[in-house]
Coordinates of C-alpha atoms in Angstrom, one line a residue:
X202 CA 0.0 0.0 0.0
X203 CA 1.5 3.4 -1.0
X204 CA 2.2 6.0 1.6
X205 CA -0.3 8.9 1.7
X206 CA 1.0 12.3 0.7
X207 CA 1.9 15.0 3.2
X208 CA -0.8 17.6 3.1
X209 CA -0.2 19.9 6.1
X210 CA 2.5 21.1 8.4
X211 CA 2.8 20.9 12.1
X212 CA 3.3 24.2 14.0
X213 CA 6.9 23.1 14.7
X214 CA 7.5 22.5 11.0
X215 CA 5.9 25.8 10.0
X216 CA 8.2 27.6 12.4
X217 CA 11.2 26.3 10.6
X218 CA 10.3 27.9 7.2
X219 CA 12.0 31.3 7.9
X220 CA 15.0 29.4 9.4
X221 CA 15.6 27.6 6.1
X222 CA 14.9 30.7 4.0
X223 CA 17.6 32.6 5.9
X224 CA 20.0 29.7 5.8
X225 CA 20.0 29.4 2.0
X226 CA 19.8 33.2 1.4
X227 CA 23.1 33.6 3.4
X228 CA 24.7 30.7 1.5
X229 CA 23.7 32.3 -1.9
X230 CA 25.4 35.6 -1.1
X231 CA 28.5 34.2 0.6
X232 CA 31.6 36.2 -0.2
X233 CA 34.5 34.0 1.1
X234 CA 36.8 32.7 -1.7
X235 CA 35.9 29.2 -2.9
X236 CA 38.0 26.3 -1.7
X237 CA 39.2 25.0 -5.1
X238 CA 39.7 21.5 -3.8
X239 CA 36.1 21.3 -2.4
X240 CA 34.7 22.9 -5.5
X241 CA 36.4 20.3 -7.7
X242 CA 35.0 17.5 -5.5
X243 CA 31.5 19.0 -5.7
X244 CA 31.6 19.2 -9.5
X245 CA 33.1 15.7 -9.9
X246 CA 30.3 14.4 -7.7
X247 CA 27.6 16.2 -9.7
X248 CA 28.9 14.7 -13.0
X249 CA 29.2 11.3 -11.5
X250 CA 25.6 11.4 -10.2
X251 CA 24.4 11.6 -13.8
X252 CA 26.9 9.1 -15.2
X253 CA 29.4 11.5 -16.8
X254 CA 33.2 11.5 -16.5
X255 CA 35.0 14.1 -14.5
X256 CA 35.3 17.3 -16.5
X257 CA 38.5 19.3 -17.0
X258 CA 38.2 22.3 -14.6
X259 CA 39.1 25.8 -15.6
X260 CA 39.3 28.2 -12.6
X261 CA 39.0 32.0 -12.9
X262 CA 38.8 34.9 -10.5
X263 CA 35.6 36.4 -12.0
X264 CA 32.9 35.4 -14.6
X265 CA 34.2 38.2 -16.8
X266 CA 37.7 36.8 -16.8
X267 CA 36.4 33.3 -17.4
X268 CA 34.3 34.2 -20.4
X269 CA 37.0 36.6 -21.7
X270 CA 39.7 33.9 -21.7
X271 CA 37.3 31.4 -23.2
X272 CA 36.5 33.7 -26.0
X273 CA 40.2 34.5 -26.8
X274 CA 40.8 30.7 -27.1
X275 CA 37.9 30.3 -29.4
X276 CA 38.8 33.2 -31.6
X277 CA 42.4 31.9 -31.9
X278 CA 41.1 28.6 -33.2
X279 CA 38.8 30.5 -35.6
X280 CA 41.7 32.4 -37.0
X281 CA 43.5 29.1 -37.7
X282 CA 40.6 28.1 -40.0
X283 CA 38.7 25.8 -37.7
X284 CA 35.3 25.2 -39.2
X285 CA 32.0 25.0 -37.3
X286 CA 28.8 23.0 -37.5
X287 CA 25.4 24.4 -38.5
X288 CA 24.0 27.2 -36.4
X289 CA 20.6 25.5 -36.2
X290 CA 22.1 22.5 -34.5
X291 CA 23.8 24.7 -32.0
X292 CA 20.6 26.6 -31.2
X293 CA 18.6 23.4 -30.6
X294 CA 21.2 22.3 -28.2
X295 CA 21.5 25.6 -26.4
X296 CA 17.7 26.0 -26.1
X297 CA 17.8 23.2 -23.5
X298 CA 18.8 23.7 -19.9
X299 CA 22.2 22.4 -18.8
X300 CA 21.9 18.6 -18.8
X301 CA 23.8 18.5 -15.5
X302 CA 21.3 20.5 -13.4
X303 CA 18.3 19.3 -15.4
X304 CA 19.1 15.7 -14.7
X305 CA 19.7 16.3 -11.0
X306 CA 16.8 18.6 -10.6
X307 CA 14.1 16.6 -12.5
X308 CA 14.7 13.4 -10.5
X309 CA 14.4 15.2 -7.1
X310 CA 11.3 17.1 -8.3
X311 CA 9.5 14.0 -9.3
X312 CA 10.4 12.2 -6.0
X313 CA 9.2 15.1 -3.9
X314 CA 6.0 15.6 -5.9
X315 CA 5.0 12.0 -5.1
X316 CA 5.3 12.6 -1.4
X317 CA 3.9 16.1 -0.9
X318 CA 0.3 17.1 -1.7
X319 CA -0.3 19.6 -4.5
X320 CA -1.6 22.5 -2.4
X321 CA 1.2 22.1 0.2
X322 CA 3.8 21.7 -2.5
X323 CA 2.7 25.0 -4.0
X324 CA 2.6 26.7 -0.6
X325 CA 6.1 25.6 0.2
X326 CA 7.4 26.6 -3.2
X327 CA 6.0 30.1 -2.5
X328 CA 7.2 30.3 1.1
X329 CA 10.6 28.8 0.5
X330 CA 11.7 28.9 -3.1
X331 CA 10.2 32.3 -4.0
X332 CA 11.2 33.9 -0.7
X333 CA 14.9 33.0 -1.3
X334 CA 14.9 33.8 -5.0
X335 CA 12.6 36.8 -5.4
X336 CA 15.4 39.3 -5.3
X337 CA 18.6 37.2 -5.5
X338 CA 18.0 36.3 -9.2
X339 CA 18.5 40.0 -9.9
X340 CA 22.1 39.8 -8.8
X341 CA 22.8 37.3 -11.6
X342 CA 20.7 39.2 -14.1
X343 CA 22.6 42.5 -13.5
X344 CA 26.0 40.8 -13.8
X345 CA 24.8 38.9 -16.9
X346 CA 23.6 42.0 -18.6
X347 CA 26.7 44.0 -17.8
X348 CA 29.1 41.3 -19.0
X349 CA 27.1 40.7 -22.1
X350 CA 27.3 44.4 -23.0
X351 CA 31.0 44.7 -22.2
X352 CA 32.0 41.5 -24.0
X353 CA 29.9 42.4 -27.0
X354 CA 31.6 45.8 -27.2
X355 CA 34.9 44.0 -27.5
X356 CA 33.4 41.8 -30.2
X357 CA 33.4 38.5 -28.3
X358 CA 31.9 36.0 -30.7
X359 CA 32.2 32.3 -30.1
X360 CA 33.3 30.1 -33.0
X361 CA 35.1 26.7 -32.8
X362 CA 34.1 23.2 -33.9
X363 CA 37.1 21.7 -32.0
X364 CA 36.3 23.2 -28.6
X365 CA 32.5 22.9 -29.1
X366 CA 32.4 19.3 -30.4
X367 CA 35.2 17.5 -28.5
X368 CA 35.2 19.4 -25.2
X369 CA 31.9 21.3 -24.7
X370 CA 29.6 19.1 -26.9
X371 CA 28.0 22.1 -28.5
X372 CA 28.5 23.7 -31.9
X373 CA 28.1 27.1 -33.4
X374 CA 29.0 29.6 -36.1
X375 CA 29.6 33.1 -34.6
X376 CA 27.4 32.3 -31.6
X377 CA 26.0 35.2 -29.5
X378 CA 27.5 35.5 -26.1
X379 CA 24.0 35.2 -24.6
X380 CA 23.7 31.6 -25.8
X381 CA 26.8 30.5 -23.9
X382 CA 26.1 32.5 -20.8
X383 CA 22.6 31.0 -20.4
X384 CA 24.3 27.6 -19.6
X385 CA 25.8 29.2 -16.4
X386 CA 24.7 28.1 -13.0
X387 CA 24.9 30.5 -10.0
X388 CA 24.2 30.2 -6.3
X389 CA 21.6 33.0 -6.6
X390 CA 19.4 31.1 -9.1
X391 CA 19.8 27.6 -7.5
X392 CA 19.5 28.6 -3.8
X393 CA 15.7 28.9 -3.8
X394 CA 15.1 25.4 -5.2
X395 CA 17.7 23.9 -2.9
X396 CA 16.0 25.6 0.1
X397 CA 12.7 24.0 -0.9
X398 CA 14.2 20.5 -1.3
X399 CA 16.2 20.8 1.9
X400 CA 13.0 21.6 3.9
X401 CA 11.1 18.7 2.3
X402 CA 13.9 16.2 2.8
X403 CA 15.2 17.4 6.2
X404 CA 12.0 18.6 7.9
X405 CA 9.2 16.5 6.2
X406 CA 11.5 13.5 5.9
X407 CA 10.8 13.0 2.2
X408 CA 13.0 10.2 0.6
X409 CA 15.1 11.0 -2.4
X410 CA 18.1 10.0 -4.5
X411 CA 20.8 10.9 -1.9
X412 CA 23.7 11.1 -4.3
X413 CA 21.8 13.6 -6.6
X414 CA 20.6 15.6 -3.6
X415 CA 24.1 15.8 -2.0
X416 CA 25.6 16.8 -5.4
X417 CA 23.1 19.6 -5.9
X418 CA 23.7 21.0 -2.4
X419 CA 27.4 21.0 -2.8
X420 CA 27.2 23.0 -6.1
X421 CA 25.5 25.8 -4.3
X422 CA 27.7 25.6 -1.1
X423 CA 31.1 25.1 -2.6
X424 CA 31.0 26.7 -6.1
X425 CA 30.6 30.2 -7.4
X426 CA 29.5 31.0 -11.0
X427 CA 29.7 27.6 -12.7
X428 CA 29.3 26.7 -16.4
X429 CA 29.2 23.0 -17.2
X430 CA 29.9 21.5 -20.6
X431 CA 30.4 17.9 -21.5
X432 CA 34.1 17.6 -20.8
X433 CA 34.9 21.1 -19.5
X434 CA 33.6 23.0 -16.5
X435 CA 34.3 26.7 -16.1
X436 CA 34.3 27.8 -12.4
X437 CA 34.6 31.4 -11.4
X438 CA 35.3 32.5 -7.8
X439 CA 32.8 34.3 -5.6
X440 CA 32.8 38.1 -5.3
X441 CA 34.9 39.5 -2.4
X442 CA 32.2 42.1 -1.8
X443 CA 28.5 42.0 -2.3
X444 CA 26.3 44.9 -0.9
X445 CA 22.5 44.8 -0.6
X446 CA 20.0 47.2 0.7
X447 CA 17.2 46.5 3.1
X448 CA 15.1 45.0 0.2
X449 CA 17.9 42.7 -0.8
X450 CA 18.6 44.7 -4.0
X451 CA 22.1 45.4 -5.1
X452 CA 23.1 48.7 -3.7
X453 CA 26.1 50.8 -2.7
X454 CA 26.9 54.5 -2.7
X455 CA 30.2 55.8 -4.0
X456 CA 31.6 52.3 -4.4
X457 CA 30.9 49.1 -6.3
X458 CA 28.0 46.9 -5.1
X459 CA 29.8 43.8 -6.4
X460 CA 33.6 43.4 -6.6
X461 CA 35.8 40.4 -7.6
X462 CA 39.4 39.7 -6.6
X463 CA 40.7 40.6 -10.1
X464 CA 39.1 44.0 -9.8
X465 CA 36.0 43.4 -12.0
X466 CA 33.1 45.2 -10.4
X467 CA 29.5 46.4 -10.8
X468 CA 27.9 49.6 -9.5
X469 CA 24.3 49.5 -8.5
X470 CA 21.8 51.9 -6.8
X471 CA 18.6 50.3 -5.5
X472 CA 18.9 47.4 -7.9
X473 CA 19.7 49.4 -11.0
X474 CA 23.2 49.0 -12.6
X475 CA 25.0 52.3 -13.0
X476 CA 27.9 53.3 -15.2
X477 CA 31.1 53.9 -13.2
X478 CA 30.9 57.7 -13.8
X479 CA 27.8 57.8 -11.6
X480 CA 28.4 54.9 -9.3
X481 CA 31.8 56.0 -8.0
X482 CA 30.3 59.2 -6.6
X483 CA 28.0 59.5 -3.7
X484 CA 24.4 60.5 -4.5
X485 CA 24.8 64.0 -3.0
X486 CA 27.5 64.6 -5.6
X487 CA 25.2 63.6 -8.5
X488 CA 24.3 66.5 -10.8
X489 CA 20.8 67.4 -11.9
X490 CA 22.1 68.1 -15.5
X491 CA 22.8 64.4 -15.9
X492 CA 19.0 63.9 -16.1
X493 CA 19.1 65.8 -19.4
X494 CA 21.9 63.7 -20.8
X495 CA 21.0 60.2 -19.7
X496 CA 19.0 58.2 -22.2
X497 CA 18.4 55.0 -20.2
X498 CA 15.0 55.3 -18.4
X499 CA 16.0 52.9 -15.6
X500 CA 19.2 54.8 -14.9
X501 CA 17.4 58.1 -15.0
X502 CA 15.0 56.8 -12.4
X503 CA 17.8 55.8 -10.1
X504 CA 19.5 59.2 -10.6
X505 CA 16.2 61.0 -9.7
X506 CA 15.9 58.9 -6.5
X507 CA 19.5 59.7 -5.5
X508 CA 19.5 63.4 -6.4
X509 CA 16.2 63.8 -4.5
X510 CA 13.0 65.6 -5.4
X511 CA 13.8 68.7 -3.5
X512 CA 16.9 69.4 -5.6
X513 CA 15.0 68.6 -8.8
X514 CA 12.2 71.0 -7.9
X515 CA 14.9 73.7 -7.3
X516 CA 16.3 73.0 -10.8
X517 CA 13.0 72.7 -12.7
X518 CA 9.9 74.8 -11.7
X519 CA 7.0 72.6 -10.6
X520 CA 3.4 73.2 -11.6
X521 CA 0.8 72.9 -8.8
X522 CA -2.1 70.5 -9.7
X523 CA -4.1 70.4 -6.4
X524 CA -3.9 71.4 -2.7
X525 CA -5.4 69.9 0.4
X526 CA -4.3 71.0 3.9
X527 CA -0.5 70.8 4.0
X528 CA -0.4 68.6 0.9
X529 CA 0.2 69.6 -2.7
X530 CA 0.3 67.6 -5.9
X531 CA 3.1 69.0 -8.2
X532 CA 4.0 68.2 -11.8
X533 CA 7.7 68.5 -12.8
X534 CA 8.7 68.2 -16.4
X535 CA 12.3 67.1 -17.2
X536 CA 12.7 67.2 -20.9
X537 CA 10.1 64.7 -22.2
X538 CA 9.5 63.1 -18.8
X539 CA 6.8 64.1 -16.4
X540 CA 6.9 63.4 -12.7
X541 CA 3.9 63.8 -10.3
X542 CA 4.8 64.5 -6.7
X543 CA 2.9 64.8 -3.4
X544 CA 4.6 67.5 -1.3
X545 CA 4.1 67.7 2.4
X546 CA 5.0 70.9 4.3
X547 CA 5.1 70.5 8.0
X548 CA 2.9 73.2 9.7
X549 CA 5.1 73.3 12.8
X550 CA 8.6 73.1 11.4
X551 CA 8.2 74.0 7.7
X552 CA 10.1 70.8 6.7
X553 CA 9.3 69.7 3.2
X554 CA 9.1 66.0 2.1
X555 CA 8.1 64.4 -1.2
X556 CA 6.5 61.3 -2.5
X557 CA 6.3 60.4 -6.2
X558 CA 2.8 59.4 -7.3
X559 CA 1.3 57.5 -10.2
X560 CA 0.1 59.7 -13.0
X561 CA -3.5 59.0 -12.4
X562 CA -3.7 61.0 -9.1
X563 CA -5.2 64.5 -9.6
X564 CA -6.5 65.1 -6.1
X565 CA -4.3 65.7 -3.1
X566 CA -7.0 64.4 -0.8
X567 CA -7.2 61.1 -2.7
X568 CA -3.5 60.7 -2.7
X569 CA -3.4 61.1 1.1
X570 CA -6.2 58.6 1.5
X571 CA -4.2 56.1 -0.5
X572 CA -1.2 56.6 1.9
X573 CA -3.5 55.8 4.8
X574 CA -4.3 52.5 3.1
X575 CA -0.6 51.7 3.1
X576 CA -0.5 52.5 6.8
X577 CA -3.5 50.2 7.5
X578 CA -2.0 47.3 5.5
X579 CA 1.3 47.7 7.4
X580 CA -0.5 47.6 10.8
X581 CA -2.4 44.5 9.7
X582 CA 0.9 42.9 8.8
X583 CA -0.3 42.4 5.2
X584 CA 3.3 42.8 3.9
X585 CA 2.6 41.4 0.5
X586 CA -0.4 43.7 -0.2
X587 CA 1.5 46.6 1.4
X588 CA 4.4 46.2 -1.1
X589 CA 1.9 45.8 -4.0
X590 CA 0.3 49.1 -3.3
X591 CA 3.6 50.7 -2.4
X592 CA 5.0 49.6 -5.8
X593 CA 2.6 52.0 -7.5
X594 CA 4.6 54.9 -6.0
X595 CA 8.2 55.2 -7.2
X596 CA 10.0 56.4 -4.1
X597 CA 9.1 57.1 -0.4
X598 CA 10.7 60.2 1.0
X599 CA 8.5 60.8 4.0
X600 CA 10.6 59.9 7.1
X601 CA 7.6 60.2 9.4
X602 CA 3.9 60.4 8.5
X603 CA 1.3 61.7 10.8
X604 CA -1.7 61.2 8.5
X605 CA -4.9 60.2 10.3
X606 CA -7.7 58.7 8.1
X607 CA -10.6 56.3 8.5
X608 CA -9.7 52.7 7.7
X609 CA -11.1 51.2 4.5
X610 CA -14.4 49.4 4.9
X611 CA -13.3 46.7 2.5
X612 CA -9.9 45.1 1.6
X613 CA -9.9 42.0 -0.6
X614 CA -7.1 39.5 -1.2
X615 CA -6.6 36.4 -3.3
X616 CA -5.2 33.1 -1.9
X617 CA -1.6 34.5 -2.2
X618 CA -2.4 37.6 -0.1
X619 CA -2.3 39.8 -3.2
X620 CA -4.8 42.7 -3.5
X621 CA -7.4 41.2 -5.7
X622 CA -11.1 41.5 -6.7
X623 CA -13.1 40.6 -9.8
X624 CA -15.7 43.0 -11.1
X625 CA -15.5 45.1 -7.9
X626 CA -13.1 47.3 -5.9
X627 CA -10.4 45.5 -3.9
X628 CA -10.1 48.5 -1.5
X629 CA -13.1 50.7 -0.6
X630 CA -13.7 53.6 1.8
X631 CA -16.9 54.7 3.4
X632 CA -17.1 57.8 1.2
X633 CA -17.0 55.6 -2.0
X634 CA -13.3 56.2 -2.8
X635 CA -12.0 52.8 -4.1
X636 CA -9.1 51.1 -5.9
X637 CA -9.3 48.1 -8.2
X638 CA -6.6 45.4 -8.2
X639 CA -6.2 42.1 -10.0
X640 CA -3.5 39.7 -8.7
X641 CA -1.7 42.6 -7.0
X642 CA -1.7 45.0 -10.0
X643 CA -3.7 48.2 -9.8
X644 CA -6.3 48.5 -12.6
X645 CA -8.1 51.5 -14.1
X646 CA -11.8 51.5 -13.1
X647 CA -12.9 50.7 -16.7
X648 CA -11.3 47.3 -16.4
X649 CA -11.7 46.6 -12.7
X650 CA -15.5 47.2 -12.6
X651 CA -16.0 44.3 -15.1
X652 CA -15.6 40.6 -14.4
X653 CA -12.6 39.1 -16.3
X654 CA -14.9 37.0 -18.5
X655 CA -16.2 40.4 -19.8
X656 CA -12.7 41.7 -20.7
X657 CA -12.1 42.2 -24.4
X658 CA -9.0 41.0 -26.2
X659 CA -8.9 44.2 -28.2
X660 CA -8.0 46.1 -25.1
X661 CA -4.5 44.6 -25.3
X662 CA -3.9 46.5 -28.5
X663 CA -4.8 49.8 -26.8
X664 CA -3.3 49.5 -23.3
X665 CA 0.1 51.0 -23.0
X666 CA 0.9 50.1 -19.3
X667 CA 3.0 46.9 -19.3
X668 CA 1.9 45.7 -15.8
X669 CA -1.8 46.2 -16.6
X670 CA -1.4 44.4 -19.9
X671 CA 0.3 41.6 -18.1
X672 CA -2.7 40.8 -15.9
X673 CA -5.2 41.5 -18.7
X674 CA -3.7 38.6 -20.7
X675 CA -4.4 35.8 -18.2
X676 CA -7.7 37.4 -17.3
X677 CA -8.9 37.4 -20.9
X678 CA -7.2 34.1 -21.5
X679 CA -4.7 33.2 -24.2
X680 CA -7.2 30.9 -25.9
X681 CA -9.6 33.8 -26.4
X682 CA -6.7 35.9 -27.6
X683 CA -5.9 33.3 -30.3
X684 CA -9.6 33.3 -31.4
X685 CA -10.2 37.1 -31.4
X686 CA -6.9 38.7 -32.4
X687 CA -5.0 38.3 -35.7
X688 CA -2.1 36.0 -35.1
X689 CA 0.6 34.5 -37.4
X690 CA 1.4 30.8 -37.3
X691 CA 5.2 30.4 -36.9
X692 CA 5.4 26.6 -36.6
X693 CA 3.5 23.4 -35.8
X694 CA 4.3 20.1 -34.2
X695 CA 1.6 17.4 -33.6
X696 CA -1.2 19.2 -31.9
X697 CA 0.9 22.2 -30.9
X698 CA 1.2 25.5 -32.8
X699 CA 3.5 28.4 -32.1
X700 CA 1.8 31.7 -32.8
X701 CA 2.9 35.3 -32.9
X702 CA 0.7 38.3 -32.1
X703 CA 2.1 41.5 -33.4
X704 CA 1.6 44.2 -30.8
X705 CA 2.3 48.0 -30.9
X706 CA 3.6 48.1 -27.4
X707 CA 5.6 44.8 -27.5
X708 CA 8.7 45.2 -29.7
X709 CA 9.2 41.5 -30.2
X710 CA 5.5 40.7 -30.3
X711 CA 3.6 38.2 -28.1
X712 CA 4.4 34.5 -28.7
X713 CA 1.9 31.9 -27.7
X714 CA 2.0 28.1 -27.7
X715 CA -1.4 26.8 -28.6
X716 CA -2.5 23.2 -28.0
X717 CA -5.7 21.7 -29.5
X718 CA -7.0 18.7 -27.6
X719 CA -7.3 15.9 -30.2
X720 CA -10.3 14.3 -28.5
X721 CA -12.4 17.4 -27.5
X722 CA -11.1 20.1 -29.8
X723 CA -10.7 22.4 -26.8
X724 CA -8.0 25.0 -27.3
X725 CA -5.4 25.8 -24.6
X726 CA -2.7 28.4 -24.9
X727 CA 0.3 29.6 -22.9
X728 CA 2.6 32.6 -23.4
X729 CA 6.3 31.7 -24.2
X730 CA 9.4 33.9 -24.6
X731 CA 9.7 35.8 -27.9
X732 CA 12.9 34.1 -28.9
X733 CA 11.1 30.8 -29.7
X734 CA 11.4 29.7 -33.3
X735 CA 9.7 26.3 -33.3
X736 CA 6.8 24.6 -31.5
X737 CA 9.1 21.9 -30.1
X738 CA 11.4 24.6 -28.7
X739 CA 8.5 26.3 -27.0
X740 CA 7.3 22.9 -25.6
X741 CA 10.8 22.3 -24.2
X742 CA 10.7 25.7 -22.5
X743 CA 7.3 25.0 -20.9
X744 CA 8.6 21.6 -19.7
X745 CA 11.8 23.0 -18.1
X746 CA 14.1 22.1 -20.9
X747 CA 12.9 18.5 -21.5
X748 CA 12.1 17.5 -25.0
X749 CA 8.4 16.4 -25.5
X750 CA 9.5 13.0 -26.8
X751 CA 11.1 12.3 -23.4
X752 CA 7.7 12.4 -21.8
X753 CA 5.3 9.5 -21.8
X754 CA 2.6 12.1 -21.2
X755 CA 3.1 15.6 -22.4
X756 CA 2.2 18.4 -19.9

């Protein structure tokens, strides 16, 4: 008789969740140099766990040095006339996740799923995996983007049949750096999954393949940035410095947020990568004139935060939109960018503080009412909902708020504690003032007052707000989008079709994988990344890198 699945936690088990989250978060951002002997043992164990021979290890002080040296070697071979295989074959190989992690991970995932009930599994993924990974993945992404930009600027292009076939088991002709970097494994990206498995195995006593589990743990504990190929493994040391703010975003002022032993570094302010010319200076040294010169919107946003709204209002005259008591809504125009601010002037001290508002606030009274909602959610310890609502303001400059307001008469959440309501307001006050939310995203009233089944696919062609468009899509349903909007068929495989919806606000368009059930004719659809070029490639992405032919039943 099979053992019944675990469906709930004891109080003692539940109390251990934050302990495991903190344990693996600390491991992910560890800055001590790696022990090369232990790292080699960890990598050898991982390869052995999936039946591969020990790889030849190449150690480097930073990911930038590792990929730079690799590129130089590849380019030297290219200059000697070494030929390459077809680009298409390379792309098919690279579209799959690294076999090393995939083969370790998929076995453990299947074993845990058989022992933990679906609802508890999802809850633990959210409480453990997501909590560890929600901001840490950004560390890898910022490093990845900076390296890609820097290496491309030096014309790093990968070409070599000899290296690719005999040592790395991949092939390419002038392969983009992105395709090689995507094979990399970092503690930041793996730590969330390892935390989840550690809790299930250590606390819930789930059984598993111990060799694969030990190998996966050691990769996170003993290795830094790690790129596995068939016969070669590139291993880069940990950073010697990694600075985060109170929201676990990469952040440092006047110095790098990440630094490696070889001097490679990255400057970041509140999770935004900065050029060295800004990052090496403290925010109080930043110049307002830079806002006229900087073209990158995200960097301009970081500069605005660091410079401060008081200095900005001194440089560019603000237009008053509305007043209420000591509060004033201001509009500041910097070139083509408009910023709406709520200014508070203390009646007793004359101290001025600022808060940036969404563009849809025209009443100072309503803006202050919304701030009171934030205070209420904070008091009720609804941290998730608090952050959702707070995210609709760009930056909080009020050190202390003494706003007193009646509490809302209604606040609605979904099962993930996100502000949410369908066809009605998620937050409502006694005087009728209300806010509409769908899965944590604030909606205009024209959408929020209607139930999702009444939403129209045509709205997607008119809505310019990315976040709003993102929640409209699942609300409308991808199947309905396929039926009501003009889409182009890119590729088909069995009952699957890869479709592209051309969209004014989406530069690459919207790509959908449509599946038509052979027995019922029912249409199902799922959004996939825009780089997909075949239906099978899209299916592999949906199934975590596993080819559909490897499944007895496709999901």
